[in-house]
Amino acid sequence: TLIAAFAVPLVASAQNADAQKPAAAEYKSKAPKLNRAQVDTWLAKSDKVVFIDLRRPDELTSIGGLPVYLSIQSKDLEKYIAYIPKDRAIITVSNHAGRAGKSADLLIDKGYKVVGIVGVQNYEEEGGTLVKIAPPAPKAEGNKTAANK
């Protein structure tokens, strides 16, 4: 019982130390983080906006995404920037808007009109529906037709 009396304050102080640790700072982008209603409004105007999804293909298939988007991984954004139209509003997309924010800042600095950033997992938590993308089935080697020979 004497050990238990000393152990309780130690556990409590360890829990308090964890509670006092600052949370990881969220990236502050030059573009605003959009909520579900704002994203849905832009989705209805898909002829005026380009959603750029910056996630890897495995994230798209495992998590899902928005119904319309241009897929450019964040590491390749500068390489493919010439393919992004400057005459449309841009919304950058990632899982929780971290990569989206950094990419939005790059695009803003290059003269693009970025109207917002979105995290698809935040969008889904707010009640938005993500499109699940199934990867194509591997092609069987033995199924070659006469036309393919």
Coordinates of N, CA, C and O in Angstrom, one line a residue:
T1 N 0.8 -1.2 0.0 CA 0.0 0.0 0.0 C 0.8 1.3 0.0 O 0.4 2.3 -0.6
L2 N 2.0 1.2 0.6 CA 2.9 2.4 0.6 C 3.4 2.7 -0.8 O 3.4 3.9 -1.2
I3 N 3.7 1.7 -1.6 CA 4.1 1.9 -3.0 C 3.0 2.5 -3.8 O 3.2 3.4 -4.6
A4 N 1.8 2.0 -3.6 CA 0.6 2.5 -4.3 C 0.4 4.0 -4.0 O 0.1 4.7 -4.9
A5 N 0.6 4.4 -2.8 CA 0.4 5.8 -2.4 C 1.4 6.7 -3.2 O 1.1 7.8 -3.5
F6 N 2.6 6.2 -3.4 CA 3.6 7.0 -4.1 C 3.4 6.9 -5.6 O 3.7 7.9 -6.3
A7 N 2.9 5.8 -6.1 CA 2.7 5.6 -7.5 C 1.6 6.5 -8.1 O 1.8 7.1 -9.2
V8 N 0.6 6.8 -7.4 CA -0.5 7.6 -7.9 C -0.1 9.0 -8.2 O -0.3 9.5 -9.3
P9 N 0.7 9.7 -7.3 CA 1.1 11.0 -7.7 C 2.1 11.0 -8.9 O 2.0 12.0 -9.7
L10 N 2.9 10.0 -9.1 CA 3.8 9.9 -10.2 C 3.0 9.8 -11.5 O 3.3 10.4 -12.5
V11 N 2.0 8.9 -11.5 CA 1.1 8.8 -12.7 C 0.4 10.1 -13.0 O 0.4 10.5 -14.2
A12 N -0.1 10.7 -12.0 CA -0.9 12.0 -12.2 C 0.1 13.0 -12.8 O -0.3 13.8 -13.7
S13 N 1.3 13.1 -12.3 CA 2.2 14.1 -12.8 C 2.6 13.8 -14.2 O 2.8 14.7 -15.0
A14 N 2.8 12.6 -14.5 CA 3.1 12.2 -15.9 C 2.0 12.6 -16.9 O 2.2 13.1 -18.0
Q15 N 0.8 12.3 -16.4 CA -0.4 12.7 -17.3 C -0.5 14.2 -17.4 O -0.7 14.7 -18.5
N16 N -0.2 15.0 -16.4 CA -0.2 16.4 -16.5 C 0.9 16.9 -17.4 O 0.7 17.9 -18.2
A17 N 2.1 16.3 -17.4 CA 3.1 16.7 -18.3 C 2.7 16.5 -19.7 O 3.0 17.3 -20.6
D18 N 2.0 15.4 -20.0 CA 1.6 15.1 -21.4 C 0.5 16.2 -21.8 O 0.5 16.7 -22.9
A19 N -0.3 16.6 -20.9 CA -1.4 17.6 -21.2 C -0.8 18.9 -21.4 O -1.3 19.7 -22.1
Q20 N 0.4 19.2 -20.8 CA 1.0 20.5 -21.0 C 1.9 20.6 -22.2 O 2.3 21.7 -22.6
K21 N 2.1 19.5 -22.9 CA 2.9 19.6 -24.2 C 2.1 20.3 -25.2 O 0.9 20.1 -25.4
P22 N 2.8 21.3 -25.9 CA 2.0 22.0 -27.0 C 1.7 21.0 -28.1 O 2.5 20.2 -28.5
A23 N 0.5 21.2 -28.7 CA 0.1 20.4 -29.9 C 1.0 20.8 -31.0 O 1.5 21.9 -31.1
A24 N 1.2 19.9 -31.9 CA 2.0 20.2 -33.1 C 1.3 21.3 -33.9 O 0.1 21.3 -34.1
A25 N 2.1 22.3 -34.3 CA 1.5 23.5 -34.9 C 1.0 23.1 -36.3 O 1.6 22.4 -37.1
E26 N -0.2 23.6 -36.6 CA -0.9 23.3 -37.9 C -0.2 24.3 -38.8 O 0.0 25.5 -38.5
Y27 N 0.0 23.9 -40.1 CA 0.6 24.7 -41.1 C -0.3 25.9 -41.4 O -1.5 25.6 -41.6
K28 N 0.1 27.1 -41.4 CA -0.7 28.2 -41.7 C -0.4 28.6 -43.2 O 0.7 29.1 -43.5
S29 N -1.4 28.4 -44.0 CA -1.2 28.7 -45.5 C -1.7 30.1 -45.8 O -2.5 30.7 -45.0
K30 N -1.3 30.6 -46.9 CA -1.8 31.9 -47.4 C -3.2 31.8 -47.8 O -3.9 32.8 -47.9
A31 N -3.6 30.5 -48.1 CA -5.0 30.3 -48.6 C -5.8 29.7 -47.4 O -5.3 29.0 -46.6
P32 N -7.1 30.1 -47.4 CA -7.9 29.6 -46.3 C -8.3 28.1 -46.4 O -8.4 27.6 -47.5
K33 N -8.4 27.5 -45.2 CA -8.9 26.1 -45.2 C -10.4 26.1 -45.3 O -11.1 26.7 -44.6
L34 N -10.9 25.3 -46.3 CA -12.3 25.3 -46.6 C -13.0 24.2 -45.8 O -12.5 23.1 -45.6
N35 N -14.2 24.5 -45.4 CA -15.1 23.5 -44.8 C -15.9 22.8 -45.8 O -15.9 23.1 -47.0
R36 N -16.7 21.8 -45.4 CA -17.5 21.0 -46.3 C -18.4 21.8 -47.2 O -18.5 21.6 -48.4
A37 N -19.1 22.7 -46.6 CA -20.1 23.5 -47.3 C -19.4 24.3 -48.4 O -19.9 24.4 -49.6
Q38 N -18.2 24.9 -48.1 CA -17.5 25.6 -49.1 C -17.0 24.7 -50.2 O -17.0 25.1 -51.4
V39 N -16.5 23.6 -49.9 CA -16.0 22.6 -50.9 C -17.1 22.2 -51.8 O -17.0 22.2 -53.0
D40 N -18.3 21.9 -51.2 CA -19.5 21.5 -52.0 C -19.9 22.6 -52.9 O -20.3 22.3 -54.1
T41 N -19.8 23.8 -52.5 CA -20.2 25.0 -53.4 C -19.2 25.0 -54.6 O -19.7 25.2 -55.7
W42 N -17.9 24.8 -54.3 CA -17.0 24.8 -55.5 C -17.1 23.6 -56.3 O -17.0 23.6 -57.6
L43 N -17.5 22.4 -55.8 CA -17.7 21.2 -56.6 C -18.8 21.4 -57.6 O -18.8 20.9 -58.7
A44 N -19.8 22.2 -57.2 CA -20.9 22.5 -58.1 C -20.5 23.4 -59.2 O -21.3 23.6 -60.2
K45 N -19.4 24.1 -59.1 CA -18.9 25.0 -60.1 C -17.6 24.4 -60.7 O -16.6 25.1 -60.9
S46 N -17.6 23.1 -61.1 CA -16.4 22.5 -61.5 C -15.8 23.0 -62.8 O -14.6 22.8 -63.1
D47 N -16.6 23.8 -63.5 CA -16.0 24.4 -64.8 C -15.2 25.7 -64.5 O -14.6 26.3 -65.3
K48 N -15.2 26.1 -63.2 CA -14.5 27.4 -62.8 C -13.4 27.1 -61.9 O -12.7 28.0 -61.5
V49 N -13.2 25.9 -61.5 CA -12.2 25.5 -60.5 C -11.4 24.3 -60.9 O -11.9 23.4 -61.6
V50 N -10.2 24.2 -60.4 CA -9.4 23.0 -60.5 C -9.0 22.5 -59.1 O -8.4 23.3 -58.4
F51 N -9.4 21.3 -58.8 CA -9.0 20.7 -57.5 C -7.7 20.0 -57.8 O -7.7 19.1 -58.7
I52 N -6.6 20.3 -57.1 CA -5.4 19.6 -57.3 C -5.1 18.7 -56.1 O -4.9 19.2 -55.0
D53 N -5.2 17.4 -56.3 CA -5.0 16.4 -55.3 C -3.5 16.1 -55.2 O -3.0 15.6 -56.2
L54 N -2.9 16.3 -54.1 CA -1.4 16.2 -54.0 C -1.0 14.9 -53.4 O 0.2 14.8 -53.0
R55 N -1.9 14.0 -53.2 CA -1.6 12.8 -52.5 C -1.0 11.7 -53.4 O -1.2 11.7 -54.6
R56 N -0.4 10.7 -52.8 CA 0.1 9.5 -53.5 C -1.1 8.7 -54.0 O -2.2 8.7 -53.4
P57 N -0.9 7.9 -55.1 CA -1.9 7.0 -55.6 C -2.5 6.0 -54.5 O -3.7 5.8 -54.4
D58 N -1.6 5.5 -53.6 CA -2.1 4.6 -52.6 C -3.0 5.3 -51.6 O -3.9 4.7 -51.0
E59 N -2.8 6.6 -51.4 CA -3.7 7.4 -50.5 C -5.1 7.6 -51.2 O -6.1 7.5 -50.5
L60 N -5.0 7.8 -52.5 CA -6.3 8.0 -53.2 C -7.1 6.7 -53.1 O -8.4 6.8 -53.0
T61 N -6.5 5.5 -53.3 CA -7.3 4.3 -53.3 C -7.7 3.9 -51.9 O -8.8 3.3 -51.7
S62 N -6.8 4.1 -50.9 CA -7.2 3.7 -49.5 C -8.1 4.6 -48.8 O -9.0 4.2 -48.0
I63 N -8.1 5.9 -49.1 CA -8.9 6.9 -48.4 C -10.1 7.4 -49.2 O -11.2 7.6 -48.8
G64 N -9.8 7.6 -50.5 CA -10.8 8.1 -51.4 C -10.5 9.6 -51.7 O -9.6 10.1 -51.1
G65 N -11.3 10.2 -52.5 CA -11.1 11.6 -52.9 C -12.3 12.3 -53.4 O -13.4 11.7 -53.3
L66 N -12.1 13.5 -53.8 CA -13.3 14.2 -54.4 C -13.6 13.7 -55.8 O -12.7 13.1 -56.4
P67 N -14.8 14.0 -56.3 CA -15.2 13.4 -57.6 C -14.4 14.0 -58.8 O -14.4 13.4 -59.8
V68 N -13.9 15.2 -58.7 CA -13.1 15.8 -59.8 C -11.8 16.3 -59.2 O -11.8 17.0 -58.2
Y69 N -10.7 16.0 -59.9 CA -9.4 16.6 -59.5 C -8.4 16.3 -60.5 O -8.5 15.4 -61.4
L70 N -7.3 17.1 -60.4 CA -6.1 16.9 -61.2 C -5.1 16.3 -60.2 O -4.9 16.8 -59.1
S71 N -4.5 15.1 -60.5 CA -3.6 14.4 -59.6 C -2.2 14.8 -59.9 O -1.7 14.4 -60.9
I72 N -1.6 15.5 -59.0 CA -0.1 15.8 -59.1 C 0.4 15.6 -57.6 O 0.0 16.3 -56.7
Q73 N 1.3 14.7 -57.5 CA 1.9 14.5 -56.1 C 2.7 15.8 -55.7 O 3.3 16.5 -56.6
S74 N 2.6 16.1 -54.4 CA 3.2 17.4 -54.0 C 4.7 17.5 -54.4 O 5.1 18.6 -54.8
K75 N 5.4 16.4 -54.4 CA 6.8 16.5 -54.7 C 7.0 16.8 -56.2 O 8.1 17.3 -56.6
D76 N 6.0 16.6 -57.0 CA 6.1 16.9 -58.5 C 5.4 18.2 -58.9 O 5.4 18.5 -60.1
L77 N 4.9 18.9 -58.0 CA 4.1 20.1 -58.4 C 4.8 21.1 -59.2 O 4.3 21.5 -60.3
E78 N 6.0 21.5 -58.9 CA 6.8 22.4 -59.7 C 7.1 21.9 -61.1 O 7.1 22.6 -62.1
K79 N 7.3 20.6 -61.1 CA 7.7 19.9 -62.4 C 6.5 20.0 -63.4 O 6.7 20.2 -64.6
Y80 N 5.3 19.9 -62.9 CA 4.1 19.9 -63.8 C 3.3 21.2 -63.7 O 2.1 21.3 -64.2
I81 N 3.8 22.3 -63.1 CA 3.1 23.5 -62.9 C 2.5 24.1 -64.2 O 1.5 24.7 -64.2
A82 N 3.2 23.9 -65.3 CA 2.8 24.4 -66.6 C 1.4 23.8 -67.1 O 0.7 24.4 -67.9
Y83 N 1.0 22.7 -66.5 CA -0.2 22.0 -66.9 C -1.4 22.6 -66.1 O -2.5 22.2 -66.4
I84 N -1.2 23.4 -65.1 CA -2.2 23.9 -64.3 C -2.7 25.2 -64.9 O -2.0 26.2 -65.1
P85 N -4.0 25.3 -65.2 CA -4.6 26.5 -65.9 C -4.6 27.7 -64.9 O -4.9 27.6 -63.8
K86 N -4.2 28.8 -65.5 CA -4.1 30.1 -64.7 C -5.5 30.8 -64.7 O -5.7 31.7 -64.0
D87 N -6.4 30.3 -65.6 CA -7.7 31.0 -65.8 C -8.8 30.5 -64.9 O -9.9 30.9 -65.0
R88 N -8.4 29.6 -64.0 CA -9.4 29.0 -63.1 C -9.0 29.2 -61.6 O -7.8 29.3 -61.3
A89 N -9.9 29.1 -60.7 CA -9.6 29.1 -59.3 C -9.0 27.8 -59.0 O -9.3 26.8 -59.6
I90 N -8.1 27.7 -58.0 CA -7.4 26.5 -57.6 C -7.8 26.2 -56.2 O -7.8 27.0 -55.3
I91 N -8.0 24.9 -55.9 CA -8.1 24.4 -54.5 C -7.2 23.2 -54.4 O -7.2 22.3 -55.2
T92 N -6.3 23.3 -53.5 CA -5.3 22.2 -53.3 C -5.9 21.2 -52.2 O -6.5 21.6 -51.3
V93 N -5.6 19.9 -52.4 CA -6.2 18.9 -51.6 C -5.1 17.9 -51.1 O -4.2 17.5 -51.8
S94 N -5.2 17.6 -49.8 CA -4.4 16.5 -49.2 C -5.2 15.8 -48.2 O -6.5 16.0 -48.1
N95 N -4.7 15.0 -47.3 CA -5.5 14.3 -46.3 C -6.0 15.2 -45.2 O -7.2 15.2 -44.9
H96 N -5.1 16.1 -44.7 CA -5.5 17.0 -43.6 C -5.2 18.4 -43.9 O -5.1 19.3 -43.0
A97 N -4.9 18.7 -45.1 CA -4.6 20.1 -45.7 C -3.2 20.6 -45.4 O -2.8 21.7 -45.7
G98 N -2.3 19.8 -44.8 CA -0.9 20.2 -44.6 C -0.1 20.4 -45.9 O 0.4 21.5 -46.2
R99 N -0.1 19.3 -46.7 CA 0.6 19.4 -48.0 C -0.2 20.4 -48.9 O 0.4 21.1 -49.7
A100 N -1.5 20.4 -48.8 CA -2.3 21.3 -49.6 C -1.9 22.8 -49.3 O -1.8 23.6 -50.2
G101 N -1.7 23.1 -48.0 CA -1.3 24.5 -47.6 C 0.0 24.9 -48.2 O 0.2 26.0 -48.8
K102 N 1.0 24.0 -48.1 CA 2.4 24.3 -48.6 C 2.3 24.4 -50.1 O 2.9 25.3 -50.7
S103 N 1.6 23.6 -50.8 CA 1.5 23.7 -52.3 C 0.7 24.9 -52.7 O 1.0 25.5 -53.7
A104 N -0.3 25.3 -51.9 CA -1.1 26.5 -52.2 C -0.2 27.7 -52.2 O -0.3 28.6 -53.0
D105 N 0.7 27.7 -51.2 CA 1.6 28.9 -51.0 C 2.5 29.0 -52.2 O 2.8 30.0 -52.8
L106 N 3.0 27.8 -52.7 CA 3.9 27.8 -53.9 C 3.1 28.3 -55.1 O 3.6 29.2 -55.8
L107 N 1.9 27.9 -55.3 CA 1.1 28.3 -56.4 C 0.8 29.8 -56.3 O 0.8 30.5 -57.4
I108 N 0.4 30.3 -55.2 CA 0.2 31.7 -55.0 C 1.4 32.5 -55.4 O 1.3 33.5 -56.1
D109 N 2.5 32.1 -54.9 CA 3.8 32.8 -55.2 C 4.1 32.8 -56.7 O 4.8 33.6 -57.2
K110 N 3.5 31.8 -57.5 CA 3.8 31.7 -58.9 C 2.6 32.4 -59.7 O 2.6 32.3 -60.9
G111 N 1.7 33.1 -59.0 CA 0.7 33.8 -59.7 C -0.6 33.2 -59.9 O -1.5 33.7 -60.6
Y112 N -0.8 32.0 -59.3 CA -2.1 31.3 -59.4 C -3.1 31.8 -58.4 O -2.8 32.3 -57.3
K113 N -4.4 31.7 -58.8 CA -5.5 32.2 -57.9 C -6.0 31.0 -57.0 O -6.9 30.2 -57.5
V114 N -5.4 30.8 -55.9 CA -5.8 29.7 -55.0 C -6.8 30.2 -54.1 O -6.6 31.1 -53.3
V115 N -8.0 29.6 -54.1 CA -9.1 30.1 -53.3 C -9.2 29.3 -52.0 O -10.0 29.7 -51.1
G116 N -8.5 28.2 -51.9 CA -8.6 27.4 -50.6 C -7.8 26.1 -50.7 O -7.3 25.7 -51.7
I117 N -7.7 25.5 -49.5 CA -7.1 24.2 -49.3 C -8.1 23.4 -48.5 O -9.0 23.8 -47.8
V118 N -8.0 22.0 -48.8 CA -8.9 21.1 -48.1 C -8.2 19.8 -47.8 O -7.4 19.4 -48.5
G119 N -8.6 19.3 -46.6 CA -8.2 17.9 -46.2 C -9.4 17.0 -46.5 O -10.4 17.2 -45.9
V120 N -9.2 16.0 -47.3 CA -10.3 15.1 -47.6 C -10.8 14.4 -46.4 O -12.0 14.1 -46.2
Q121 N -9.9 14.1 -45.4 CA -10.4 13.4 -44.2 C -11.2 14.3 -43.3 O -12.1 13.9 -42.7
N122 N -10.8 15.6 -43.3 CA -11.6 16.6 -42.6 C -13.0 16.8 -43.3 O -14.0 16.8 -42.6
Y123 N -13.0 16.8 -44.6 CA -14.2 16.9 -45.4 C -15.1 15.8 -45.0 O -16.3 16.0 -44.8
E124 N -14.6 14.5 -45.0 CA -15.4 13.4 -44.7 C -15.9 13.4 -43.3 O -17.1 13.1 -43.0
E125 N -15.1 13.9 -42.3 CA -15.5 14.0 -40.9 C -16.7 15.0 -40.8 O -17.5 14.8 -39.9
E126 N -16.7 16.0 -41.7 CA -17.8 16.9 -41.6 C -19.1 16.5 -42.4 O -20.0 17.2 -42.5
G127 N -19.1 15.2 -42.8 CA -20.2 14.6 -43.5 C -20.1 14.6 -45.0 O -21.1 14.2 -45.7
G128 N -19.0 15.0 -45.6 CA -18.8 15.0 -47.0 C -18.6 13.5 -47.5 O -18.1 12.7 -46.7
T129 N -19.0 13.2 -48.7 CA -18.8 11.9 -49.3 C -17.6 11.8 -50.2 O -17.5 12.7 -51.1
L130 N -16.7 10.9 -49.9 CA -15.5 10.7 -50.8 C -15.8 9.6 -51.8 O -16.5 8.7 -51.5
V131 N -15.2 9.8 -52.9 CA -15.3 8.7 -54.0 C -14.2 7.7 -53.7 O -13.0 8.1 -53.6
K132 N -14.6 6.5 -53.6 CA -13.6 5.4 -53.4 C -13.1 4.9 -54.8 O -13.9 4.6 -55.7
I133 N -11.8 4.9 -55.0 CA -11.3 4.5 -56.3 C -10.6 3.1 -56.1 O -9.7 2.9 -55.3
A134 N -11.2 2.2 -56.9 CA -10.6 0.8 -56.8 C -9.5 0.7 -57.8 O -9.6 1.1 -59.0
P135 N -8.3 0.2 -57.4 CA -7.2 0.0 -58.3 C -7.6 -1.0 -59.3 O -8.4 -1.9 -59.0
P136 N -7.1 -0.9 -60.6 CA -7.5 -1.9 -61.6 C -6.9 -3.3 -61.2 O -5.8 -3.4 -60.6
A137 N -7.6 -4.3 -61.6 CA -7.2 -5.6 -61.3 C -5.9 -5.9 -62.2 O -5.9 -5.5 -63.3
P138 N -5.0 -6.7 -61.7 CA -3.8 -7.0 -62.5 C -4.3 -7.8 -63.7 O -5.1 -8.7 -63.6
K139 N -3.6 -7.6 -64.8 CA -3.9 -8.3 -66.0 C -3.3 -9.7 -66.0 O -2.1 -9.8 -65.6
A140 N -4.1 -10.7 -66.3 CA -3.5 -12.1 -66.3 C -2.7 -12.3 -67.6 O -3.2 -11.9 -68.7
E141 N -1.6 -12.9 -67.5 CA -0.7 -13.1 -68.6 C -1.3 -14.1 -69.6 O -1.0 -14.0 -70.8
G142 N -2.0 -15.1 -69.1 CA -2.5 -16.2 -69.9 C -3.8 -15.8 -70.7 O -4.2 -16.6 -71.5
N143 N -4.3 -14.6 -70.6 CA -5.6 -14.2 -71.3 C -5.3 -13.4 -72.5 O -6.1 -12.5 -72.8
K144 N -4.3 -13.7 -73.3 CA -4.1 -12.9 -74.5 C -5.0 -13.5 -75.6 O -5.1 -14.7 -75.8
T145 N -5.6 -12.5 -76.3 CA -6.5 -12.9 -77.4 C -5.7 -13.0 -78.7 O -4.5 -12.6 -78.8
A146 N -6.3 -13.5 -79.7 CA -5.6 -13.7 -81.0 C -5.2 -12.3 -81.5 O -4.2 -12.1 -82.2
A147 N -6.0 -11.2 -81.3 CA -5.7 -9.9 -81.7 C -4.5 -9.3 -81.0 O -3.8 -8.5 -81.6
N148 N -4.2 -9.8 -79.8 CA -3.0 -9.3 -79.1 C -1.7 -10.0 -79.4 O -0.7 -9.7 -78.9
K149 N -1.8 -11.1 -80.2 CA -0.6 -11.9 -80.5 C 0.2 -11.3 -81.6 O -0.2 -10.7 -82.5

